[in-house]
């Protein structure tokens, strides 16, 4: 069972370049999220999706875009990369079970450096 | 959004017990997660509390008080491998299930 898979693991971008971080999950989860984590900080929500065709902004969406054409995939696009986007990016997914308990599954992370 | 507060750093001795506290805003609160994150790795799930009280899972226990907006993670019989960051995250009720994470508590276990 692969869980949440995100690629690439490491990437160096030049200022102004664009790229897409890929994320796919094989657990049929309806909720998917993109977080970024800066050194010594917690996870900040960039974008999230509650199902295919539905996306919404999180706390720090500027400079990013997402799409959710299928249940499995939730790519994150960086347009015109800036040094402030140097960070570790985590994709995550879950299916809300209310009182039955929840686990949010995380991908392994993508380390992005913008120079 | 949620304001999640937890200490920045804690140190403890191998074999000891440590309690990591977390406070959050109670408005719209649904449940509380604890995650462990080793340096350079993804967060891994430890617990999810919805109801008041203590839930025990081996060496780790998590407590929740909904009325006080308070939770703690209790780690017993500390091992060196428990050195990690511990993230508290609150989820809100309603149609959008969005966990909000605190900054994390860096726990250093020394011999």
PDB file of C-alpha atoms in Angstrom:
ATOM      1  CA  UNK A   1       0.000   0.000   0.000  1.00  0.00           C
ATOM      2  CA  UNK A   2       1.751   3.160  -1.228  1.00  0.00           C
ATOM      3  CA  UNK A   3      -0.229   5.721   0.852  1.00  0.00           C
ATOM      4  CA  UNK A   4       0.636   9.305  -0.106  1.00  0.00           C
ATOM      5  CA  UNK A   5       3.343   9.701  -2.731  1.00  0.00           C
ATOM      6  CA  UNK A   6       4.852  13.052  -3.596  1.00  0.00           C
ATOM      7  CA  UNK A   7       7.553  13.948  -6.083  1.00  0.00           C
ATOM      8  CA  UNK A   8      10.181  15.222  -6.460  1.00  0.00           C
ATOM      9  CA  UNK A   9      11.931  14.754  -3.119  1.00  0.00           C
ATOM     10  CA  UNK A  10      14.503  17.463  -3.778  1.00  0.00           C
ATOM     11  CA  UNK A  11      14.556  20.326  -6.262  1.00  0.00           C
ATOM     12  CA  UNK A  12      16.539  23.493  -6.809  1.00  0.00           C
ATOM     13  CA  UNK A  13      14.775  26.229  -8.757  1.00  0.00           C
ATOM     14  CA  UNK A  14      16.009  29.530 -10.077  1.00  0.00           C
ATOM     15  CA  UNK A  15      14.049  32.673  -9.260  1.00  0.00           C
ATOM     16  CA  UNK A  16      11.218  33.107 -11.730  1.00  0.00           C
ATOM     17  CA  UNK A  17      11.038  29.449 -12.774  1.00  0.00           C
ATOM     18  CA  UNK A  18       7.871  27.412 -12.421  1.00  0.00           C
ATOM     19  CA  UNK A  19       7.362  23.852 -11.331  1.00  0.00           C
ATOM     20  CA  UNK A  20       4.736  21.381 -10.165  1.00  0.00           C
ATOM     21  CA  UNK A  21       4.941  19.206  -7.072  1.00  0.00           C
ATOM     22  CA  UNK A  22       3.050  16.013  -7.686  1.00  0.00           C
ATOM     23  CA  UNK A  23       0.951  14.259  -5.043  1.00  0.00           C
ATOM     24  CA  UNK A  24      -1.088  11.117  -5.357  1.00  0.00           C
ATOM     25  CA  UNK A  25      -2.833   8.893  -2.822  1.00  0.00           C
ATOM     26  CA  UNK A  26      -4.255   5.421  -3.272  1.00  0.00           C
ATOM     27  CA  UNK A  27      -6.533   5.327  -0.215  1.00  0.00           C
ATOM     28  CA  UNK A  28      -9.581   6.888  -1.878  1.00  0.00           C
ATOM     29  CA  UNK A  29      -9.403   9.816   0.553  1.00  0.00           C
ATOM     30  CA  UNK A  30     -11.638  12.777  -0.183  1.00  0.00           C
ATOM     31  CA  UNK A  31      -9.619  15.358   1.777  1.00  0.00           C
ATOM     32  CA  UNK A  32      -6.190  16.374   0.530  1.00  0.00           C
ATOM     33  CA  UNK A  33      -3.887  19.147   1.719  1.00  0.00           C
ATOM     34  CA  UNK A  34      -0.664  20.909   0.880  1.00  0.00           C
ATOM     35  CA  UNK A  35       1.391  22.257   3.778  1.00  0.00           C
ATOM     36  CA  UNK A  36       4.741  24.017   3.882  1.00  0.00           C
ATOM     37  CA  UNK A  37       7.112  23.851   6.814  1.00  0.00           C
ATOM     38  CA  UNK A  38       9.858  26.386   7.384  1.00  0.00           C
ATOM     39  CA  UNK A  39      12.747  25.665   9.779  1.00  0.00           C
ATOM     40  CA  UNK A  40      11.607  25.588  13.400  1.00  0.00           C
ATOM     41  CA  UNK A  41       8.033  26.227  12.431  1.00  0.00           C
ATOM     42  CA  UNK A  42       4.878  24.190  12.288  1.00  0.00           C
ATOM     43  CA  UNK A  43       2.963  23.239   9.198  1.00  0.00           C
ATOM     44  CA  UNK A  44       1.181  26.033   7.382  1.00  0.00           C
ATOM     45  CA  UNK A  45      -1.709  25.180   5.075  1.00  0.00           C
ATOM     46  CA  UNK A  46      -1.313  26.338   1.480  1.00  0.00           C
ATOM     47  CA  UNK A  47      -4.345  24.825  -0.235  1.00  0.00           C
ATOM     48  CA  UNK A  48      -6.789  22.053   0.470  1.00  0.00           C
ATOM     49  CA  UNK A  49      -9.427  20.035  -1.332  1.00  0.00           C
ATOM     50  CA  UNK A  50     -12.508  18.275   0.016  1.00  0.00           C
ATOM     51  CA  UNK A  51     -13.071  16.255  -3.149  1.00  0.00           C
ATOM     52  CA  UNK A  52     -12.470  16.066  -6.861  1.00  0.00           C
ATOM     53  CA  UNK A  53     -13.174  19.375  -8.564  1.00  0.00           C
ATOM     54  CA  UNK A  54     -13.147  21.353  -5.289  1.00  0.00           C
ATOM     55  CA  UNK A  55     -10.194  23.337  -3.994  1.00  0.00           C
ATOM     56  CA  UNK A  56      -9.820  26.195  -1.541  1.00  0.00           C
ATOM     57  CA  UNK A  57      -7.146  28.486  -0.158  1.00  0.00           C
ATOM     58  CA  UNK A  58      -5.432  27.881   3.135  1.00  0.00           C
ATOM     59  CA  UNK A  59      -3.391  30.237   5.266  1.00  0.00           C
ATOM     60  CA  UNK A  60      -0.552  30.948   2.791  1.00  0.00           C
ATOM     61  CA  UNK A  61      -1.827  30.480  -0.811  1.00  0.00           C
ATOM     62  CA  UNK A  62      -0.021  33.361  -2.542  1.00  0.00           C
ATOM     63  CA  UNK A  63       2.352  32.191  -5.265  1.00  0.00           C
ATOM     64  CA  UNK A  64       0.755  28.751  -5.556  1.00  0.00           C
ATOM     65  CA  UNK A  65      -2.025  27.052  -7.476  1.00  0.00           C
ATOM     66  CA  UNK A  66      -3.645  23.648  -7.234  1.00  0.00           C
ATOM     67  CA  UNK A  67      -6.071  21.450  -9.105  1.00  0.00           C
ATOM     68  CA  UNK A  68      -8.021  18.331  -8.190  1.00  0.00           C
ATOM     69  CA  UNK A  69      -9.246  16.666 -11.364  1.00  0.00           C
ATOM     70  CA  UNK A  70      -9.296  13.192  -9.782  1.00  0.00           C
ATOM     71  CA  UNK A  71      -9.709  11.826  -6.249  1.00  0.00           C
ATOM     72  CA  UNK A  72      -6.143  10.485  -6.324  1.00  0.00           C
ATOM     73  CA  UNK A  73      -4.117  13.484  -7.527  1.00  0.00           C
ATOM     74  CA  UNK A  74      -3.559  16.926  -6.021  1.00  0.00           C
ATOM     75  CA  UNK A  75      -0.644  18.714  -7.721  1.00  0.00           C
ATOM     76  CA  UNK A  76       0.768  21.986  -6.382  1.00  0.00           C
ATOM     77  CA  UNK A  77       2.089  24.477  -8.907  1.00  0.00           C
ATOM     78  CA  UNK A  78       4.588  27.218  -8.127  1.00  0.00           C
ATOM     79  CA  UNK A  79       4.495  30.076 -10.593  1.00  0.00           C
ATOM     80  CA  UNK A  80       7.433  32.499 -10.742  1.00  0.00           C
ATOM     81  CA  UNK A  81       9.397  30.938  -7.892  1.00  0.00           C
ATOM     82  CA  UNK A  82      10.735  33.304  -5.225  1.00  0.00           C
ATOM     83  CA  UNK A  83      13.332  32.740  -2.454  1.00  0.00           C
ATOM     84  CA  UNK A  84      10.506  32.992   0.103  1.00  0.00           C
ATOM     85  CA  UNK A  85       9.157  29.718  -1.295  1.00  0.00           C
ATOM     86  CA  UNK A  86      12.249  27.837  -0.159  1.00  0.00           C
ATOM     87  CA  UNK A  87      10.703  25.335   2.215  1.00  0.00           C
ATOM     88  CA  UNK A  88       9.711  21.731   2.793  1.00  0.00           C
ATOM     89  CA  UNK A  89       6.373  20.857   1.276  1.00  0.00           C
ATOM     90  CA  UNK A  90       4.122  18.096   2.578  1.00  0.00           C
ATOM     91  CA  UNK A  91       1.105  16.650   0.873  1.00  0.00           C
ATOM     92  CA  UNK A  92      -1.421  14.927   3.120  1.00  0.00           C
ATOM     93  CA  UNK A  93      -4.749  13.171   2.886  1.00  0.00           C
ATOM     94  CA  UNK A  94      -7.525  11.836   5.094  1.00  0.00           C
ATOM     95  CA  UNK A  95     -11.098  10.730   5.103  1.00  0.00           C
ATOM     96  CA  UNK A  96     -13.162  12.296   7.840  1.00  0.00           C
ATOM     97  CA  UNK A  97     -14.579   9.713  10.199  1.00  0.00           C
ATOM     98  CA  UNK A  98     -15.950  11.973  12.924  1.00  0.00           C
ATOM     99  CA  UNK A  99     -15.872  10.385  16.340  1.00  0.00           C
ATOM    100  CA  UNK A 100     -14.552   7.129  14.930  1.00  0.00           C
ATOM    101  CA  UNK A 101     -11.122   8.659  14.794  1.00  0.00           C
ATOM    102  CA  UNK A 102      -8.958  10.137  12.146  1.00  0.00           C
ATOM    103  CA  UNK A 103      -5.477   9.777  10.839  1.00  0.00           C
ATOM    104  CA  UNK A 104      -3.931  12.251   8.446  1.00  0.00           C
ATOM    105  CA  UNK A 105      -1.434  10.535   6.202  1.00  0.00           C
ATOM    106  CA  UNK A 106       1.567  12.525   5.028  1.00  0.00           C
ATOM    107  CA  UNK A 107       3.806  12.147   2.038  1.00  0.00           C
ATOM    108  CA  UNK A 108       7.557  12.021   2.606  1.00  0.00           C
ATOM    109  CA  UNK A 109       8.063  15.680   1.818  1.00  0.00           C
ATOM    110  CA  UNK A 110       9.607  17.723  -0.980  1.00  0.00           C
ATOM    111  CA  UNK A 111      12.623  19.910  -0.195  1.00  0.00           C
ATOM    112  CA  UNK A 112      12.548  22.949  -2.470  1.00  0.00           C
ATOM    113  CA  UNK A 113      15.278  25.577  -2.701  1.00  0.00           C
ATOM    114  CA  UNK A 114      14.842  28.731  -4.777  1.00  0.00           C
ATOM    115  CA  UNK A 115      18.090  30.512  -5.651  1.00  0.00           C
TER     116      UNK A 115
ATOM    117  CA  UNK B   1      -8.425  30.100  12.602  1.00  0.00           C
ATOM    118  CA  UNK B   2      -7.075  28.255  15.562  1.00  0.00           C
ATOM    119  CA  UNK B   3      -4.346  29.549  17.896  1.00  0.00           C
ATOM    120  CA  UNK B   4      -2.320  26.549  18.941  1.00  0.00           C
ATOM    121  CA  UNK B   5       0.202  27.080  21.720  1.00  0.00           C
ATOM    122  CA  UNK B   6       2.836  24.619  22.817  1.00  0.00           C
ATOM    123  CA  UNK B   7       6.308  25.034  24.314  1.00  0.00           C
ATOM    124  CA  UNK B   8       9.125  25.480  21.842  1.00  0.00           C
ATOM    125  CA  UNK B   9      11.613  23.120  23.420  1.00  0.00           C
ATOM    126  CA  UNK B  10      11.853  20.624  26.270  1.00  0.00           C
ATOM    127  CA  UNK B  11      14.646  18.419  27.541  1.00  0.00           C
ATOM    128  CA  UNK B  12      14.398  15.223  29.546  1.00  0.00           C
ATOM    129  CA  UNK B  13      16.489  12.317  30.702  1.00  0.00           C
ATOM    130  CA  UNK B  14      16.389   8.828  29.241  1.00  0.00           C
ATOM    131  CA  UNK B  15      13.983   6.664  31.253  1.00  0.00           C
ATOM    132  CA  UNK B  16      12.055   9.631  32.633  1.00  0.00           C
ATOM    133  CA  UNK B  17       8.507  10.876  31.977  1.00  0.00           C
ATOM    134  CA  UNK B  18       7.757  14.085  30.093  1.00  0.00           C
ATOM    135  CA  UNK B  19       4.486  15.938  29.512  1.00  0.00           C
ATOM    136  CA  UNK B  20       4.073  18.226  26.501  1.00  0.00           C
ATOM    137  CA  UNK B  21       1.186  20.655  26.833  1.00  0.00           C
ATOM    138  CA  UNK B  22      -0.946  22.199  24.122  1.00  0.00           C
ATOM    139  CA  UNK B  23      -3.675  24.824  24.351  1.00  0.00           C
ATOM    140  CA  UNK B  24      -6.092  25.814  21.606  1.00  0.00           C
ATOM    141  CA  UNK B  25      -9.135  27.941  20.941  1.00  0.00           C
ATOM    142  CA  UNK B  26     -12.316  26.020  21.717  1.00  0.00           C
ATOM    143  CA  UNK B  27     -14.571  27.732  19.185  1.00  0.00           C
ATOM    144  CA  UNK B  28     -15.659  25.179  16.567  1.00  0.00           C
ATOM    145  CA  UNK B  29     -13.302  22.579  17.948  1.00  0.00           C
ATOM    146  CA  UNK B  30     -13.741  18.983  16.827  1.00  0.00           C
ATOM    147  CA  UNK B  31     -10.674  16.978  17.820  1.00  0.00           C
ATOM    148  CA  UNK B  32      -6.990  17.138  18.565  1.00  0.00           C
ATOM    149  CA  UNK B  33      -4.065  15.362  16.928  1.00  0.00           C
ATOM    150  CA  UNK B  34      -0.571  14.660  18.150  1.00  0.00           C
ATOM    151  CA  UNK B  35       2.128  13.911  15.615  1.00  0.00           C
ATOM    152  CA  UNK B  36       5.784  13.013  15.985  1.00  0.00           C
ATOM    153  CA  UNK B  37       8.299  14.363  13.489  1.00  0.00           C
ATOM    154  CA  UNK B  38      11.944  13.388  13.352  1.00  0.00           C
ATOM    155  CA  UNK B  39      14.328  15.780  11.651  1.00  0.00           C
ATOM    156  CA  UNK B  40      14.141  15.503   7.889  1.00  0.00           C
ATOM    157  CA  UNK B  41      11.114  13.238   7.944  1.00  0.00           C
ATOM    158  CA  UNK B  42       7.357  13.508   7.549  1.00  0.00           C
ATOM    159  CA  UNK B  43       5.085  13.730  10.602  1.00  0.00           C
ATOM    160  CA  UNK B  44       3.800  10.410  11.865  1.00  0.00           C
ATOM    161  CA  UNK B  45       0.474   9.957  13.647  1.00  0.00           C
ATOM    162  CA  UNK B  46       0.451   9.395  17.397  1.00  0.00           C
ATOM    163  CA  UNK B  47      -3.099  10.075  18.574  1.00  0.00           C
ATOM    164  CA  UNK B  48      -6.419  11.746  17.916  1.00  0.00           C
ATOM    165  CA  UNK B  49      -8.636  12.779  20.852  1.00  0.00           C
ATOM    166  CA  UNK B  50     -12.233  13.812  20.442  1.00  0.00           C
ATOM    167  CA  UNK B  51     -13.669  13.048  23.878  1.00  0.00           C
ATOM    168  CA  UNK B  52     -12.435  14.277  27.259  1.00  0.00           C
ATOM    169  CA  UNK B  53     -10.049  12.052  29.104  1.00  0.00           C
ATOM    170  CA  UNK B  54      -6.853  10.101  28.796  1.00  0.00           C
ATOM    171  CA  UNK B  55      -6.078   7.647  26.007  1.00  0.00           C
ATOM    172  CA  UNK B  56      -3.126   5.356  26.477  1.00  0.00           C
ATOM    173  CA  UNK B  57      -1.125   3.703  23.733  1.00  0.00           C
ATOM    174  CA  UNK B  58       1.889   1.936  25.122  1.00  0.00           C
ATOM    175  CA  UNK B  59       4.476   4.463  26.311  1.00  0.00           C
ATOM    176  CA  UNK B  60       2.499   7.379  24.874  1.00  0.00           C
ATOM    177  CA  UNK B  61      -0.732   8.789  26.307  1.00  0.00           C
ATOM    178  CA  UNK B  62      -2.785  11.781  25.234  1.00  0.00           C
ATOM    179  CA  UNK B  63      -5.220  13.782  27.352  1.00  0.00           C
ATOM    180  CA  UNK B  64      -7.946  16.182  26.298  1.00  0.00           C
ATOM    181  CA  UNK B  65     -10.118  18.673  28.169  1.00  0.00           C
ATOM    182  CA  UNK B  66     -12.575  20.225  25.736  1.00  0.00           C
ATOM    183  CA  UNK B  67     -13.926  22.766  28.217  1.00  0.00           C
ATOM    184  CA  UNK B  68     -10.442  24.063  29.026  1.00  0.00           C
ATOM    185  CA  UNK B  69      -9.063  23.949  25.483  1.00  0.00           C
ATOM    186  CA  UNK B  70      -6.158  21.894  26.768  1.00  0.00           C
ATOM    187  CA  UNK B  71      -4.357  18.731  25.791  1.00  0.00           C
ATOM    188  CA  UNK B  72      -1.144  17.035  26.741  1.00  0.00           C
ATOM    189  CA  UNK B  73       1.018  14.254  25.391  1.00  0.00           C
ATOM    190  CA  UNK B  74       2.662  12.089  28.036  1.00  0.00           C
ATOM    191  CA  UNK B  75       5.748  10.099  27.132  1.00  0.00           C
ATOM    192  CA  UNK B  76       6.906   7.450  29.602  1.00  0.00           C
ATOM    193  CA  UNK B  77      10.161   5.502  29.842  1.00  0.00           C
ATOM    194  CA  UNK B  78      11.828   7.929  27.493  1.00  0.00           C
ATOM    195  CA  UNK B  79      14.241   6.554  24.947  1.00  0.00           C
ATOM    196  CA  UNK B  80      16.862   8.387  22.920  1.00  0.00           C
ATOM    197  CA  UNK B  81      14.832   7.737  19.780  1.00  0.00           C
ATOM    198  CA  UNK B  82      11.996   9.845  21.259  1.00  0.00           C
ATOM    199  CA  UNK B  83      14.080  12.939  20.513  1.00  0.00           C
ATOM    200  CA  UNK B  84      11.898  14.619  17.910  1.00  0.00           C
ATOM    201  CA  UNK B  85       9.449  17.433  17.349  1.00  0.00           C
ATOM    202  CA  UNK B  86       5.920  16.845  18.658  1.00  0.00           C
ATOM    203  CA  UNK B  87       3.176  18.639  16.770  1.00  0.00           C
ATOM    204  CA  UNK B  88      -0.217  19.452  18.243  1.00  0.00           C
ATOM    205  CA  UNK B  89      -3.001  20.053  15.715  1.00  0.00           C
ATOM    206  CA  UNK B  90      -6.636  21.012  16.251  1.00  0.00           C
ATOM    207  CA  UNK B  91      -9.384  20.230  13.799  1.00  0.00           C
ATOM    208  CA  UNK B  92     -12.559  22.227  13.449  1.00  0.00           C
ATOM    209  CA  UNK B  93     -16.066  20.870  13.033  1.00  0.00           C
ATOM    210  CA  UNK B  94     -18.171  21.745  10.068  1.00  0.00           C
ATOM    211  CA  UNK B  95     -18.046  20.940   6.394  1.00  0.00           C
ATOM    212  CA  UNK B  96     -14.346  21.568   5.870  1.00  0.00           C
ATOM    213  CA  UNK B  97     -12.060  19.389   7.906  1.00  0.00           C
ATOM    214  CA  UNK B  98      -8.900  21.451   8.221  1.00  0.00           C
ATOM    215  CA  UNK B  99      -6.345  20.585  10.873  1.00  0.00           C
ATOM    216  CA  UNK B 100      -4.345  23.562  12.126  1.00  0.00           C
ATOM    217  CA  UNK B 101      -0.885  22.773  13.433  1.00  0.00           C
ATOM    218  CA  UNK B 102       1.078  24.398  16.213  1.00  0.00           C
ATOM    219  CA  UNK B 103       4.792  25.192  15.834  1.00  0.00           C
ATOM    220  CA  UNK B 104       5.789  21.947  17.483  1.00  0.00           C
ATOM    221  CA  UNK B 105       7.742  21.147  20.627  1.00  0.00           C
ATOM    222  CA  UNK B 106      11.308  20.000  20.109  1.00  0.00           C
ATOM    223  CA  UNK B 107      12.046  17.290  22.690  1.00  0.00           C
ATOM    224  CA  UNK B 108      15.657  16.468  23.438  1.00  0.00           C
ATOM    225  CA  UNK B 109      16.278  13.257  25.364  1.00  0.00           C
ATOM    226  CA  UNK B 110      19.741  12.982  26.886  1.00  0.00           C
ATOM    227  CA  UNK B 111      21.428  10.030  28.599  1.00  0.00           C
TER     228      UNK B 111
END
